[in-house]
mmCIF file with all atom_site columns, C-alpha atoms in Angstrom:
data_model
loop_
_atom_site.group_PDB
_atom_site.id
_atom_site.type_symbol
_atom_site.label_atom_id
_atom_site.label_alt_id
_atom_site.label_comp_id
_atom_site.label_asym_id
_atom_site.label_entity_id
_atom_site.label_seq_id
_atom_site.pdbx_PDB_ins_code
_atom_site.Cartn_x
_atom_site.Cartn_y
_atom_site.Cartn_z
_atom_site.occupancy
_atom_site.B_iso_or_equiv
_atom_site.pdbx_formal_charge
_atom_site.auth_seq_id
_atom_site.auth_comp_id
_atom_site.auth_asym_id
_atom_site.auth_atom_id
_atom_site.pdbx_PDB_model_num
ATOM 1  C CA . UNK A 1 1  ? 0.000   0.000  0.000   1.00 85.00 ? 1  UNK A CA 1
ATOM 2  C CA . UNK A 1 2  ? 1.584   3.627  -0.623  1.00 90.00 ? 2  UNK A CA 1
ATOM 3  C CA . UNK A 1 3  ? 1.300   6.296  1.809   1.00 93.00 ? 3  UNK A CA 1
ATOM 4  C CA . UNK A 1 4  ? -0.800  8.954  1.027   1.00 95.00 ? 4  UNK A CA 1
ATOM 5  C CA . UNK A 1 5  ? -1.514  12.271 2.871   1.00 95.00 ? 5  UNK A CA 1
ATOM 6  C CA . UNK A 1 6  ? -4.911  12.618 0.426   1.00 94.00 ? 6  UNK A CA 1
ATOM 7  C CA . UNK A 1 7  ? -7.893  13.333 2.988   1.00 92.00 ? 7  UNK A CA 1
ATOM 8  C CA . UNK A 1 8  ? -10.222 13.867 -0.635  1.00 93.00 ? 8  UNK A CA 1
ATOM 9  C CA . UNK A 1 9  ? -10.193 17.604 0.267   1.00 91.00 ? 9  UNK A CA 1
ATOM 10 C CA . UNK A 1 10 ? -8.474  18.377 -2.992  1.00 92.00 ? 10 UNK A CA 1
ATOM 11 C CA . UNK A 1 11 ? -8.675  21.992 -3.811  1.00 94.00 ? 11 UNK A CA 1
ATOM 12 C CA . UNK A 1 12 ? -5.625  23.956 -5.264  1.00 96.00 ? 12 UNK A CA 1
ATOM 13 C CA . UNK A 1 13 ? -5.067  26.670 -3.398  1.00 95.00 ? 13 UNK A CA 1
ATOM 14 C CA . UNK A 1 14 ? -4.423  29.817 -6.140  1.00 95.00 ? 14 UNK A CA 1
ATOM 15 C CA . UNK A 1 15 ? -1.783  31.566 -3.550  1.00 95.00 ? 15 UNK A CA 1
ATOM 16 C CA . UNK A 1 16 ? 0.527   28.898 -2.533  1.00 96.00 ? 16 UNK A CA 1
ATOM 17 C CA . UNK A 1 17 ? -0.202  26.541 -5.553  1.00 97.00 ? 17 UNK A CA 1
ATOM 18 C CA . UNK A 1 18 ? -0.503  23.724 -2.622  1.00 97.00 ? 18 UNK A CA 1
ATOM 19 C CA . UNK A 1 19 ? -3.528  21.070 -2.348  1.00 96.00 ? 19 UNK A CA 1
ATOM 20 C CA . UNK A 1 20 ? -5.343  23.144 0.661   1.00 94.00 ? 20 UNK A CA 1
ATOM 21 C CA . UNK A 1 21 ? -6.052  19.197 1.796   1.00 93.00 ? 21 UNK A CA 1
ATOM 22 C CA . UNK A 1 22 ? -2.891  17.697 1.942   1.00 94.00 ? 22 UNK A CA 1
ATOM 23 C CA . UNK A 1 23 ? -0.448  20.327 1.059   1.00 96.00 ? 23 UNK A CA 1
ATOM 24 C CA . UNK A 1 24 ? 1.182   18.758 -1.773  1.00 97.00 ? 24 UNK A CA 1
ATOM 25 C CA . UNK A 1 25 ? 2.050   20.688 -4.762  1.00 97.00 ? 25 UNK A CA 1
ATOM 26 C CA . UNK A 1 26 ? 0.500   19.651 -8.192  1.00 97.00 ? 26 UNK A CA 1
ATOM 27 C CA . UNK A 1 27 ? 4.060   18.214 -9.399  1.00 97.00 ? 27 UNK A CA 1
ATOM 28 C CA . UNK A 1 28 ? 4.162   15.926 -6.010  1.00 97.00 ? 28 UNK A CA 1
ATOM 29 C CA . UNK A 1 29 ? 0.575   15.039 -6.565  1.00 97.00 ? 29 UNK A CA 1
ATOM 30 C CA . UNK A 1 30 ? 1.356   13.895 -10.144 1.00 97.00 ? 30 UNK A CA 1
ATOM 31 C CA . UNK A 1 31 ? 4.486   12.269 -9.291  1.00 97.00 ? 31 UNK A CA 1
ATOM 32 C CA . UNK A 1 32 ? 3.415   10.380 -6.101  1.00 97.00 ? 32 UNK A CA 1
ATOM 33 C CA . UNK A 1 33 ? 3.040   6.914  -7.373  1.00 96.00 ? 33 UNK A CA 1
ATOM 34 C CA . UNK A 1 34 ? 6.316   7.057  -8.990  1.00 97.00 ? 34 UNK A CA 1
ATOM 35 C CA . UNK A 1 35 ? 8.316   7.970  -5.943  1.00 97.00 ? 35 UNK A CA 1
ATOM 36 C CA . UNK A 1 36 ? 9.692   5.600  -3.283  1.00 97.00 ? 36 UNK A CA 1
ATOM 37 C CA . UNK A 1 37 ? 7.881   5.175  0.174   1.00 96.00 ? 37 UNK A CA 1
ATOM 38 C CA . UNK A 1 38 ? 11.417  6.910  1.658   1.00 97.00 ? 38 UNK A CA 1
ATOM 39 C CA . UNK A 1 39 ? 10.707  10.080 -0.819  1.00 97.00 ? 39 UNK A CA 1
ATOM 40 C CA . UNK A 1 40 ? 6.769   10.107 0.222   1.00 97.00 ? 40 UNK A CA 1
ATOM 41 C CA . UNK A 1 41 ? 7.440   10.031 4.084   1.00 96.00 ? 41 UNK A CA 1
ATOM 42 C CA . UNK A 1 42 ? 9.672   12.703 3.724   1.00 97.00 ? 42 UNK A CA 1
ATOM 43 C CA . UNK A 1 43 ? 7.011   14.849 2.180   1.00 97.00 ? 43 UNK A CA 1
ATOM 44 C CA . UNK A 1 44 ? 4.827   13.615 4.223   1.00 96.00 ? 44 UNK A CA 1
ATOM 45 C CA . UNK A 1 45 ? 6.291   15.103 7.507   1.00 96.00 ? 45 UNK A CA 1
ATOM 46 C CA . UNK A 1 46 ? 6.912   18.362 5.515   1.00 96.00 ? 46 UNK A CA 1
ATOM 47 C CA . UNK A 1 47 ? 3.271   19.052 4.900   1.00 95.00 ? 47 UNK A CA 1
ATOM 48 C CA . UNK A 1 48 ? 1.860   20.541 8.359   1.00 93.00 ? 48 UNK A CA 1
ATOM 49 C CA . UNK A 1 49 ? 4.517   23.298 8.044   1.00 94.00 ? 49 UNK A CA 1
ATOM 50 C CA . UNK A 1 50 ? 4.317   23.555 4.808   1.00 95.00 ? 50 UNK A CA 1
ATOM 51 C CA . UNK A 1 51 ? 0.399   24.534 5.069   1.00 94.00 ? 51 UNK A CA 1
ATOM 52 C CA . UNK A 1 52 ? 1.121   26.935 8.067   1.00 94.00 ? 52 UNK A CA 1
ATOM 53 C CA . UNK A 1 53 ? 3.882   28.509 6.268   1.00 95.00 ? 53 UNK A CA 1
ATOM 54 C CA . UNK A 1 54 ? 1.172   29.372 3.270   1.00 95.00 ? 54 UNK A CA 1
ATOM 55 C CA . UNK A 1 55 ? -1.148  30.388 5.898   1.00 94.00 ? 55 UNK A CA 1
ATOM 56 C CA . UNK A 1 56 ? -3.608  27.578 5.345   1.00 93.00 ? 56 UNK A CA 1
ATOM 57 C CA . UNK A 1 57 ? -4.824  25.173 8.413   1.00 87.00 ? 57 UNK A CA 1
ATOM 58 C CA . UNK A 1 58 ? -4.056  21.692 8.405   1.00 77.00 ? 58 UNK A CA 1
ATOM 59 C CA . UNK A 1 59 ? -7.453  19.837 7.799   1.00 76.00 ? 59 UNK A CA 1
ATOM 60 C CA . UNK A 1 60 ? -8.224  16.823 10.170  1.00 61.00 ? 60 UNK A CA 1
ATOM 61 C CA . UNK A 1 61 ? -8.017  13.493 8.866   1.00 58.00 ? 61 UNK A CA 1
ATOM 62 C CA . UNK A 1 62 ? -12.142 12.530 7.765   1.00 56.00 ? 62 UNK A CA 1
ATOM 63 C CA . UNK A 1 63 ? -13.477 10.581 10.784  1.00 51.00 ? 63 UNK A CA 1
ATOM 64 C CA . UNK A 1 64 ? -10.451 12.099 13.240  1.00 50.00 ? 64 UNK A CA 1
ATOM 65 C CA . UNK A 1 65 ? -13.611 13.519 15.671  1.00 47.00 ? 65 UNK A CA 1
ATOM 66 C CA . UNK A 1 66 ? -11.532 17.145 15.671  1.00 44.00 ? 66 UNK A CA 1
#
């Protein structure tokens, strides 16, 4: 299975160019399948500071209860 931060919240934000539900650019987004899980996880634990940085919240996973 690969890791994916998706939470189907995908909406490009115009500002930032980031996915305003996972944070991942469009390239990264387009490119996910091909990279290895190392590459993803590293992304991965970019993404809450990434989102902060651009001024956008970091959504709760669907069925988190927050």
């Amino acid at each position: 299975m690969i890791s994916s931060p998706c939470i189907k919240i995908c909406e490009i934000d115009r500002a930032s160019r980031l996915c305003r539900g996972c944070g991942r650019s469009l390239n990264e987004i387009a490119q996910w399948g091909s990279l290895s899980e190392a590459q993803r996880l590293q992304i991965m634990a970019t993404l809450p500071q990434r989102l902060r940085d651009a001024g956008l919240p970091f959504p709760a996973a669907p069925g988190s209860g927050t």
